[in-house]
């Protein structure tokens, strides 16, 4: 645009009408952006606002509550083992992230660097595993979980969630691994390191941005996972947060405690927000600069 | 006793032969340069030595040990990669220490070796930096230092200077030569496509030729001291590759044979060549060769018109039009007052001539050839 402007200055007769043209483009951009922000932020704002209301205040549409109160927040923890549920979610999501990153790093090295028969087919199979809807695998998975004796334990959820996250993390890491210079691996071979050292001490630090991004997505997937968690756990103490929230009820059972549900939803959102804020720089930074001649 | 022994080495990628039938021995402390045009397999040969590729046939012996089945780290070799291949997430110190720690060397020993390498390669003050904070030349020195600390019997260099700019390339070339002298008994194998690097660094040059899909050809075109390749090329390929600008070639037929002398007819121009007539027959088609620096201008019976001149300052490249020959004859001259379309007298001294038979094999030249060439130039 700068260049065009410079040319147009030489031809003022053409420049004048051009500059007065109505800026449809930037107006459209702003409208679309505002719409997008509104749609994505409004539910969160509404949840936040409702969580601070109580009693009849809940039925007022005002975004700012008349008498803000934190009673819902303390109520969530007092009336059910919500702290336990949070810890469960944290354990499940944490183990899923650790396991799926560790496993997929090793798998990615094999897929990206080792030539073996059926490599392409295996990669396609892994991808196709993620095509199956959760409902389709639910009953089979249930039998599996029962057979392992993991029913109503967090282990069942870890295994089930791995099925959701692994195809995705493997694929992303294979793509990133392929981009790393092969000379690094050869240099490591000259240094005499084994495969595990190579993967975890040479490649892992270089794939850090990719690991953070995929790890974050795996964490969110496991944190939000509802269907498996609902099916494979029975007792209140073994539930994860999404299930716990869905099953929050009043003692009478005839009323939905919207305030507490909203308070719990806000609490559940916070760790995710914190994670994204903490890691966003890591996601952007490219560590591999300088590996090979820049 | 030789440090590296290659016997009958062949390598193919799929159906494409890359290296064929290589027998080579490299002495302890020798600086051996693999040189050749791209696609000749010189890097592949180096990677065979390193253990990053496996040969399809043949044996590799390093320091008296058959290493065919040994992984790279156990071959007593260290490699400097073209792209440096430093670990980007480690500091310079960690880059050097990584392999040593892996070999469970005591910390004191590691520190001592790194201190030595830092002194030799002047890396003071850079130890805590990451590779991306270093210049290209510094990265190259770190890569060499990483090889030194392993104290290998053999250093392998894979086109280490090709990523550096011209000035730095000359400087690093000198540094590598100095390093070779300082390290004494370590052999160095160095791959390059640059013949200046080959000529200046090598004790011995191994010139490889591309196989171009042929299975019968041998990969090694010639192996020998740099000046041996320059003065006594074994075949036309070697003659054309070594020397810059490249040797002139003219098709000719043998006119008469004498004692240590061959007379050939090149499109009506009679040229005498002082070399062994053995095996030649009158009337046989041959190729005459002469290096641009050996063509004498301003004397002799021949006349030719200048079709183009390049003045480089220290020397001028003069292109002479020969009747019946499409490629001009290139001569190097110290005169810088030669202009295009001048008609010049020139002479092709018999003692500077090369002669190649139809299959490209060079006719043997006397040992006197290089001395008399020196006399001509003097």
PDB file of C-alpha atoms in Angstrom, chain B residues 92-335:
ATOM      1  CA  UNK B  92      28.948 -23.908  24.027  1.00  0.00           C
ATOM      2  CA  UNK B  93      30.329 -25.646  27.094  1.00  0.00           C
ATOM      3  CA  UNK B  94      27.446 -28.139  27.209  1.00  0.00           C
ATOM      4  CA  UNK B  95      27.803 -28.787  23.494  1.00  0.00           C
ATOM      5  CA  UNK B  96      31.377 -29.868  24.041  1.00  0.00           C
ATOM      6  CA  UNK B  97      30.708 -31.711  27.282  1.00  0.00           C
ATOM      7  CA  UNK B  98      27.593 -33.613  26.172  1.00  0.00           C
ATOM      8  CA  UNK B  99      29.363 -36.505  24.454  1.00  0.00           C
ATOM      9  CA  UNK B 100      32.053 -36.709  27.115  1.00  0.00           C
ATOM     10  CA  UNK B 101      29.530 -36.856  29.947  1.00  0.00           C
ATOM     11  CA  UNK B 102      27.796 -39.561  28.056  1.00  0.00           C
ATOM     12  CA  UNK B 103      31.026 -41.543  27.997  1.00  0.00           C
ATOM     13  CA  UNK B 104      31.164 -41.146  31.799  1.00  0.00           C
ATOM     14  CA  UNK B 105      34.430 -39.230  31.837  1.00  0.00           C
ATOM     15  CA  UNK B 106      35.263 -37.642  35.224  1.00  0.00           C
ATOM     16  CA  UNK B 107      34.287 -33.980  35.473  1.00  0.00           C
ATOM     17  CA  UNK B 108      37.893 -32.845  35.951  1.00  0.00           C
ATOM     18  CA  UNK B 109      38.969 -34.553  32.740  1.00  0.00           C
ATOM     19  CA  UNK B 110      36.092 -32.972  30.831  1.00  0.00           C
ATOM     20  CA  UNK B 111      36.999 -29.520  32.146  1.00  0.00           C
ATOM     21  CA  UNK B 112      40.640 -30.026  31.202  1.00  0.00           C
ATOM     22  CA  UNK B 113      39.868 -31.159  27.659  1.00  0.00           C
ATOM     23  CA  UNK B 114      37.445 -28.293  27.086  1.00  0.00           C
ATOM     24  CA  UNK B 115      39.984 -25.815  28.430  1.00  0.00           C
ATOM     25  CA  UNK B 116      42.515 -27.185  25.929  1.00  0.00           C
ATOM     26  CA  UNK B 117      40.092 -26.903  23.029  1.00  0.00           C
ATOM     27  CA  UNK B 118      39.113 -23.383  24.078  1.00  0.00           C
ATOM     28  CA  UNK B 119      42.783 -22.394  24.065  1.00  0.00           C
ATOM     29  CA  UNK B 120      43.475 -23.955  20.664  1.00  0.00           C
ATOM     30  CA  UNK B 121      40.423 -22.456  18.967  1.00  0.00           C
ATOM     31  CA  UNK B 122      40.304 -19.130  20.862  1.00  0.00           C
ATOM     32  CA  UNK B 123      36.824 -19.611  22.226  1.00  0.00           C
ATOM     33  CA  UNK B 124      37.487 -17.712  25.461  1.00  0.00           C
ATOM     34  CA  UNK B 125      34.434 -15.929  26.793  1.00  0.00           C
ATOM     35  CA  UNK B 126      32.017 -17.824  24.581  1.00  0.00           C
ATOM     36  CA  UNK B 127      31.521 -20.873  26.792  1.00  0.00           C
ATOM     37  CA  UNK B 128      28.201 -19.800  28.274  1.00  0.00           C
ATOM     38  CA  UNK B 129      26.675 -18.606  24.989  1.00  0.00           C
ATOM     39  CA  UNK B 130      24.069 -20.457  22.984  1.00  0.00           C
ATOM     40  CA  UNK B 131      24.855 -21.316  19.340  1.00  0.00           C
ATOM     41  CA  UNK B 132      22.366 -18.740  18.073  1.00  0.00           C
ATOM     42  CA  UNK B 133      24.347 -16.017  19.825  1.00  0.00           C
ATOM     43  CA  UNK B 134      27.480 -16.883  17.840  1.00  0.00           C
ATOM     44  CA  UNK B 135      28.611 -15.812  14.379  1.00  0.00           C
ATOM     45  CA  UNK B 136      29.040 -18.379  11.615  1.00  0.00           C
ATOM     46  CA  UNK B 137      32.802 -18.557  12.117  1.00  0.00           C
ATOM     47  CA  UNK B 138      32.425 -18.971  15.861  1.00  0.00           C
ATOM     48  CA  UNK B 139      29.876 -21.751  15.412  1.00  0.00           C
ATOM     49  CA  UNK B 140      32.290 -23.491  13.078  1.00  0.00           C
ATOM     50  CA  UNK B 141      35.051 -23.237  15.671  1.00  0.00           C
ATOM     51  CA  UNK B 142      32.745 -24.643  18.356  1.00  0.00           C
ATOM     52  CA  UNK B 143      31.895 -27.539  16.044  1.00  0.00           C
ATOM     53  CA  UNK B 144      35.609 -28.227  15.575  1.00  0.00           C
ATOM     54  CA  UNK B 145      36.198 -27.892  19.318  1.00  0.00           C
ATOM     55  CA  UNK B 146      33.451 -30.421  19.964  1.00  0.00           C
ATOM     56  CA  UNK B 147      35.373 -32.820  17.740  1.00  0.00           C
ATOM     57  CA  UNK B 148      38.720 -32.073  19.406  1.00  0.00           C
ATOM     58  CA  UNK B 149      37.588 -32.778  22.960  1.00  0.00           C
ATOM     59  CA  UNK B 150      36.775 -36.332  21.986  1.00  0.00           C
ATOM     60  CA  UNK B 151      40.480 -36.841  21.180  1.00  0.00           C
ATOM     61  CA  UNK B 152      39.722 -39.044  18.186  1.00  0.00           C
ATOM     62  CA  UNK B 153      42.217 -40.895  16.024  1.00  0.00           C
ATOM     63  CA  UNK B 154      40.516 -39.513  12.923  1.00  0.00           C
ATOM     64  CA  UNK B 155      38.804 -36.197  12.254  1.00  0.00           C
ATOM     65  CA  UNK B 156      36.119 -36.135   9.597  1.00  0.00           C
ATOM     66  CA  UNK B 157      35.235 -32.777   8.042  1.00  0.00           C
ATOM     67  CA  UNK B 158      32.195 -32.540   5.794  1.00  0.00           C
ATOM     68  CA  UNK B 159      32.552 -29.350   3.729  1.00  0.00           C
ATOM     69  CA  UNK B 160      33.179 -27.339   6.886  1.00  0.00           C
ATOM     70  CA  UNK B 161      33.832 -24.041   5.120  1.00  0.00           C
ATOM     71  CA  UNK B 162      31.010 -23.943   2.623  1.00  0.00           C
ATOM     72  CA  UNK B 163      28.691 -21.944   4.888  1.00  0.00           C
ATOM     73  CA  UNK B 164      31.259 -19.229   5.580  1.00  0.00           C
ATOM     74  CA  UNK B 165      31.849 -16.077   3.572  1.00  0.00           C
ATOM     75  CA  UNK B 166      34.949 -15.783   1.406  1.00  0.00           C
ATOM     76  CA  UNK B 167      37.238 -13.938   3.830  1.00  0.00           C
ATOM     77  CA  UNK B 168      36.335 -16.155   6.757  1.00  0.00           C
ATOM     78  CA  UNK B 169      36.798 -19.207   4.578  1.00  0.00           C
ATOM     79  CA  UNK B 170      40.448 -18.374   3.908  1.00  0.00           C
ATOM     80  CA  UNK B 171      41.040 -17.631   7.581  1.00  0.00           C
ATOM     81  CA  UNK B 172      39.393 -20.842   8.769  1.00  0.00           C
ATOM     82  CA  UNK B 173      41.289 -22.808   6.141  1.00  0.00           C
ATOM     83  CA  UNK B 174      44.542 -21.596   7.644  1.00  0.00           C
ATOM     84  CA  UNK B 175      43.242 -22.427  11.088  1.00  0.00           C
ATOM     85  CA  UNK B 176      42.431 -25.992  10.058  1.00  0.00           C
ATOM     86  CA  UNK B 177      45.907 -26.414   8.565  1.00  0.00           C
ATOM     87  CA  UNK B 178      47.412 -25.072  11.797  1.00  0.00           C
ATOM     88  CA  UNK B 179      45.196 -27.392  13.800  1.00  0.00           C
ATOM     89  CA  UNK B 180      46.377 -30.370  11.794  1.00  0.00           C
ATOM     90  CA  UNK B 181      49.986 -29.524  12.559  1.00  0.00           C
ATOM     91  CA  UNK B 182      49.174 -28.958  16.248  1.00  0.00           C
ATOM     92  CA  UNK B 183      47.332 -32.259  16.657  1.00  0.00           C
ATOM     93  CA  UNK B 184      50.171 -34.211  15.088  1.00  0.00           C
ATOM     94  CA  UNK B 185      49.226 -37.845  14.940  1.00  0.00           C
ATOM     95  CA  UNK B 186      45.509 -37.446  14.261  1.00  0.00           C
ATOM     96  CA  UNK B 187      44.489 -38.169  10.686  1.00  0.00           C
ATOM     97  CA  UNK B 188      42.102 -35.843   8.983  1.00  0.00           C
ATOM     98  CA  UNK B 189      39.677 -36.676   6.241  1.00  0.00           C
ATOM     99  CA  UNK B 190      38.183 -33.630   4.633  1.00  0.00           C
ATOM    100  CA  UNK B 191      35.433 -33.422   2.056  1.00  0.00           C
ATOM    101  CA  UNK B 192      35.121 -30.443  -0.234  1.00  0.00           C
ATOM    102  CA  UNK B 193      34.048 -29.554  -3.751  1.00  0.00           C
ATOM    103  CA  UNK B 194      36.460 -26.629  -3.743  1.00  0.00           C
ATOM    104  CA  UNK B 195      39.741 -27.513  -5.373  1.00  0.00           C
ATOM    105  CA  UNK B 196      41.559 -24.598  -3.767  1.00  0.00           C
ATOM    106  CA  UNK B 197      40.785 -26.063  -0.337  1.00  0.00           C
ATOM    107  CA  UNK B 198      41.871 -29.457  -1.620  1.00  0.00           C
ATOM    108  CA  UNK B 199      45.149 -28.224  -3.088  1.00  0.00           C
ATOM    109  CA  UNK B 200      46.081 -26.061  -0.105  1.00  0.00           C
ATOM    110  CA  UNK B 201      45.191 -28.404   2.740  1.00  0.00           C
ATOM    111  CA  UNK B 202      45.845 -31.890   1.475  1.00  0.00           C
ATOM    112  CA  UNK B 203      48.816 -34.148   1.913  1.00  0.00           C
ATOM    113  CA  UNK B 204      46.920 -36.331  -0.462  1.00  0.00           C
ATOM    114  CA  UNK B 205      43.905 -35.732  -2.656  1.00  0.00           C
ATOM    115  CA  UNK B 206      41.412 -38.433  -3.498  1.00  0.00           C
ATOM    116  CA  UNK B 207      39.515 -37.250  -6.536  1.00  0.00           C
ATOM    117  CA  UNK B 208      36.193 -39.008  -6.946  1.00  0.00           C
ATOM    118  CA  UNK B 209      34.127 -39.075 -10.088  1.00  0.00           C
ATOM    119  CA  UNK B 210      30.363 -39.442 -10.424  1.00  0.00           C
ATOM    120  CA  UNK B 211      29.347 -42.913 -11.543  1.00  0.00           C
ATOM    121  CA  UNK B 212      26.355 -41.575 -13.476  1.00  0.00           C
ATOM    122  CA  UNK B 213      24.567 -44.901 -13.192  1.00  0.00           C
ATOM    123  CA  UNK B 214      27.442 -47.001 -14.516  1.00  0.00           C
ATOM    124  CA  UNK B 215      28.371 -50.040 -12.469  1.00  0.00           C
ATOM    125  CA  UNK B 216      31.706 -50.770 -14.079  1.00  0.00           C
ATOM    126  CA  UNK B 217      33.463 -47.477 -13.390  1.00  0.00           C
ATOM    127  CA  UNK B 218      35.630 -47.012 -10.315  1.00  0.00           C
ATOM    128  CA  UNK B 219      34.812 -44.103  -8.037  1.00  0.00           C
ATOM    129  CA  UNK B 220      38.378 -42.994  -7.397  1.00  0.00           C
ATOM    130  CA  UNK B 221      39.571 -41.110 -10.471  1.00  0.00           C
ATOM    131  CA  UNK B 222      42.990 -40.566  -8.966  1.00  0.00           C
ATOM    132  CA  UNK B 223      44.597 -40.407  -5.550  1.00  0.00           C
ATOM    133  CA  UNK B 224      47.887 -38.712  -4.897  1.00  0.00           C
ATOM    134  CA  UNK B 225      49.743 -35.609  -3.791  1.00  0.00           C
ATOM    135  CA  UNK B 226      48.151 -32.347  -4.969  1.00  0.00           C
ATOM    136  CA  UNK B 227      50.980 -31.545  -7.401  1.00  0.00           C
ATOM    137  CA  UNK B 228      50.987 -35.087  -8.749  1.00  0.00           C
ATOM    138  CA  UNK B 229      47.366 -34.640  -9.716  1.00  0.00           C
ATOM    139  CA  UNK B 230      48.181 -31.283 -11.222  1.00  0.00           C
ATOM    140  CA  UNK B 231      51.183 -32.395 -13.285  1.00  0.00           C
ATOM    141  CA  UNK B 232      50.346 -36.025 -13.943  1.00  0.00           C
ATOM    142  CA  UNK B 233      46.588 -36.390 -14.182  1.00  0.00           C
ATOM    143  CA  UNK B 234      45.699 -40.013 -14.777  1.00  0.00           C
ATOM    144  CA  UNK B 235      42.871 -39.213 -17.111  1.00  0.00           C
ATOM    145  CA  UNK B 236      40.949 -36.446 -18.769  1.00  0.00           C
ATOM    146  CA  UNK B 237      38.469 -36.122 -15.891  1.00  0.00           C
ATOM    147  CA  UNK B 238      41.256 -35.402 -13.398  1.00  0.00           C
ATOM    148  CA  UNK B 239      42.971 -33.026 -15.807  1.00  0.00           C
ATOM    149  CA  UNK B 240      39.752 -31.083 -16.294  1.00  0.00           C
ATOM    150  CA  UNK B 241      38.840 -30.959 -12.600  1.00  0.00           C
ATOM    151  CA  UNK B 242      42.164 -29.879 -11.112  1.00  0.00           C
ATOM    152  CA  UNK B 243      43.300 -26.387 -12.007  1.00  0.00           C
ATOM    153  CA  UNK B 244      41.406 -23.145 -12.416  1.00  0.00           C
ATOM    154  CA  UNK B 245      40.600 -22.028 -15.031  1.00  0.00           C
ATOM    155  CA  UNK B 246      40.289 -25.538 -16.409  1.00  0.00           C
ATOM    156  CA  UNK B 247      42.692 -27.130 -18.859  1.00  0.00           C
ATOM    157  CA  UNK B 248      42.171 -26.517 -22.589  1.00  0.00           C
ATOM    158  CA  UNK B 249      41.288 -29.577 -24.634  1.00  0.00           C
ATOM    159  CA  UNK B 250      41.671 -29.872 -28.401  1.00  0.00           C
ATOM    160  CA  UNK B 251      40.785 -32.896 -30.523  1.00  0.00           C
ATOM    161  CA  UNK B 252      43.675 -34.085 -32.675  1.00  0.00           C
ATOM    162  CA  UNK B 253      45.053 -37.073 -34.540  1.00  0.00           C
ATOM    163  CA  UNK B 254      48.497 -38.564 -34.056  1.00  0.00           C
ATOM    164  CA  UNK B 255      50.761 -37.508 -36.919  1.00  0.00           C
ATOM    165  CA  UNK B 256      54.074 -39.077 -36.029  1.00  0.00           C
ATOM    166  CA  UNK B 257      55.797 -40.734 -33.087  1.00  0.00           C
ATOM    167  CA  UNK B 258      59.344 -40.071 -31.949  1.00  0.00           C
ATOM    168  CA  UNK B 259      61.548 -40.823 -28.955  1.00  0.00           C
ATOM    169  CA  UNK B 260      59.716 -39.281 -26.013  1.00  0.00           C
ATOM    170  CA  UNK B 261      57.838 -37.082 -28.429  1.00  0.00           C
ATOM    171  CA  UNK B 262      54.461 -37.174 -30.136  1.00  0.00           C
ATOM    172  CA  UNK B 263      53.396 -34.951 -33.002  1.00  0.00           C
ATOM    173  CA  UNK B 264      49.674 -34.434 -33.382  1.00  0.00           C
ATOM    174  CA  UNK B 265      47.540 -32.604 -35.888  1.00  0.00           C
ATOM    175  CA  UNK B 266      44.827 -30.469 -34.341  1.00  0.00           C
ATOM    176  CA  UNK B 267      42.653 -29.117 -37.143  1.00  0.00           C
ATOM    177  CA  UNK B 268      45.664 -28.246 -39.252  1.00  0.00           C
ATOM    178  CA  UNK B 269      47.733 -26.970 -36.345  1.00  0.00           C
ATOM    179  CA  UNK B 270      50.716 -29.196 -35.648  1.00  0.00           C
ATOM    180  CA  UNK B 271      51.469 -29.636 -31.967  1.00  0.00           C
ATOM    181  CA  UNK B 272      54.409 -31.426 -30.439  1.00  0.00           C
ATOM    182  CA  UNK B 273      54.002 -33.075 -27.045  1.00  0.00           C
ATOM    183  CA  UNK B 274      56.898 -34.248 -24.949  1.00  0.00           C
ATOM    184  CA  UNK B 275      55.590 -37.505 -23.542  1.00  0.00           C
ATOM    185  CA  UNK B 276      55.826 -41.243 -23.923  1.00  0.00           C
ATOM    186  CA  UNK B 277      54.593 -42.468 -27.318  1.00  0.00           C
ATOM    187  CA  UNK B 278      54.071 -45.934 -25.918  1.00  0.00           C
ATOM    188  CA  UNK B 279      50.909 -47.622 -27.174  1.00  0.00           C
ATOM    189  CA  UNK B 280      50.018 -44.856 -29.576  1.00  0.00           C
ATOM    190  CA  UNK B 281      49.530 -45.425 -33.288  1.00  0.00           C
ATOM    191  CA  UNK B 282      49.800 -42.947 -36.128  1.00  0.00           C
ATOM    192  CA  UNK B 283      46.350 -41.753 -37.158  1.00  0.00           C
ATOM    193  CA  UNK B 284      44.819 -42.483 -33.742  1.00  0.00           C
ATOM    194  CA  UNK B 285      42.321 -39.868 -32.539  1.00  0.00           C
ATOM    195  CA  UNK B 286      43.470 -38.284 -29.281  1.00  0.00           C
ATOM    196  CA  UNK B 287      42.778 -35.213 -27.177  1.00  0.00           C
ATOM    197  CA  UNK B 288      45.504 -32.721 -26.480  1.00  0.00           C
ATOM    198  CA  UNK B 289      45.422 -30.764 -23.251  1.00  0.00           C
ATOM    199  CA  UNK B 290      47.278 -27.719 -22.046  1.00  0.00           C
ATOM    200  CA  UNK B 291      46.717 -25.588 -18.962  1.00  0.00           C
ATOM    201  CA  UNK B 292      45.929 -21.903 -19.550  1.00  0.00           C
ATOM    202  CA  UNK B 293      48.941 -20.897 -17.446  1.00  0.00           C
ATOM    203  CA  UNK B 294      51.265 -22.838 -19.791  1.00  0.00           C
ATOM    204  CA  UNK B 295      50.140 -21.267 -23.057  1.00  0.00           C
ATOM    205  CA  UNK B 296      52.818 -18.777 -24.101  1.00  0.00           C
ATOM    206  CA  UNK B 297      51.625 -15.541 -25.693  1.00  0.00           C
ATOM    207  CA  UNK B 298      53.689 -13.246 -27.892  1.00  0.00           C
ATOM    208  CA  UNK B 299      56.095 -15.864 -29.170  1.00  0.00           C
ATOM    209  CA  UNK B 300      56.047 -18.917 -31.388  1.00  0.00           C
ATOM    210  CA  UNK B 301      54.853 -19.555 -34.895  1.00  0.00           C
ATOM    211  CA  UNK B 302      51.091 -19.864 -34.284  1.00  0.00           C
ATOM    212  CA  UNK B 303      48.732 -16.935 -34.755  1.00  0.00           C
ATOM    213  CA  UNK B 304      45.241 -16.469 -33.386  1.00  0.00           C
ATOM    214  CA  UNK B 305      42.706 -13.721 -32.869  1.00  0.00           C
ATOM    215  CA  UNK B 306      41.612 -12.720 -29.361  1.00  0.00           C
ATOM    216  CA  UNK B 307      37.876 -13.265 -29.018  1.00  0.00           C
ATOM    217  CA  UNK B 308      37.537 -12.166 -25.401  1.00  0.00           C
ATOM    218  CA  UNK B 309      39.687 -10.898 -22.545  1.00  0.00           C
ATOM    219  CA  UNK B 310      39.084 -10.867 -18.806  1.00  0.00           C
ATOM    220  CA  UNK B 311      41.392  -8.596 -16.826  1.00  0.00           C
ATOM    221  CA  UNK B 312      41.629  -9.750 -13.233  1.00  0.00           C
ATOM    222  CA  UNK B 313      44.476  -7.445 -12.245  1.00  0.00           C
ATOM    223  CA  UNK B 314      47.173  -9.925 -11.312  1.00  0.00           C
ATOM    224  CA  UNK B 315      46.482 -11.895 -14.481  1.00  0.00           C
ATOM    225  CA  UNK B 316      44.411 -11.677 -17.647  1.00  0.00           C
ATOM    226  CA  UNK B 317      42.393 -14.491 -19.166  1.00  0.00           C
ATOM    227  CA  UNK B 318      42.815 -14.347 -22.936  1.00  0.00           C
ATOM    228  CA  UNK B 319      40.474 -16.355 -25.162  1.00  0.00           C
ATOM    229  CA  UNK B 320      42.013 -17.247 -28.529  1.00  0.00           C
ATOM    230  CA  UNK B 321      39.953 -18.291 -31.543  1.00  0.00           C
ATOM    231  CA  UNK B 322      41.374 -21.395 -33.184  1.00  0.00           C
ATOM    232  CA  UNK B 323      40.316 -22.345 -36.704  1.00  0.00           C
ATOM    233  CA  UNK B 324      37.932 -25.303 -36.707  1.00  0.00           C
ATOM    234  CA  UNK B 325      37.566 -25.414 -32.928  1.00  0.00           C
ATOM    235  CA  UNK B 326      34.388 -24.183 -31.305  1.00  0.00           C
ATOM    236  CA  UNK B 327      35.717 -23.602 -27.778  1.00  0.00           C
ATOM    237  CA  UNK B 328      38.372 -20.899 -27.621  1.00  0.00           C
ATOM    238  CA  UNK B 329      41.830 -21.623 -26.263  1.00  0.00           C
ATOM    239  CA  UNK B 330      42.253 -19.970 -22.882  1.00  0.00           C
ATOM    240  CA  UNK B 331      45.609 -18.476 -21.957  1.00  0.00           C
ATOM    241  CA  UNK B 332      46.720 -16.755 -18.773  1.00  0.00           C
ATOM    242  CA  UNK B 333      48.847 -13.719 -19.335  1.00  0.00           C
ATOM    243  CA  UNK B 334      50.525 -11.160 -17.127  1.00  0.00           C
ATOM    244  CA  UNK B 335      50.090  -8.469 -19.794  1.00  0.00           C
TER     245      UNK B 335
END
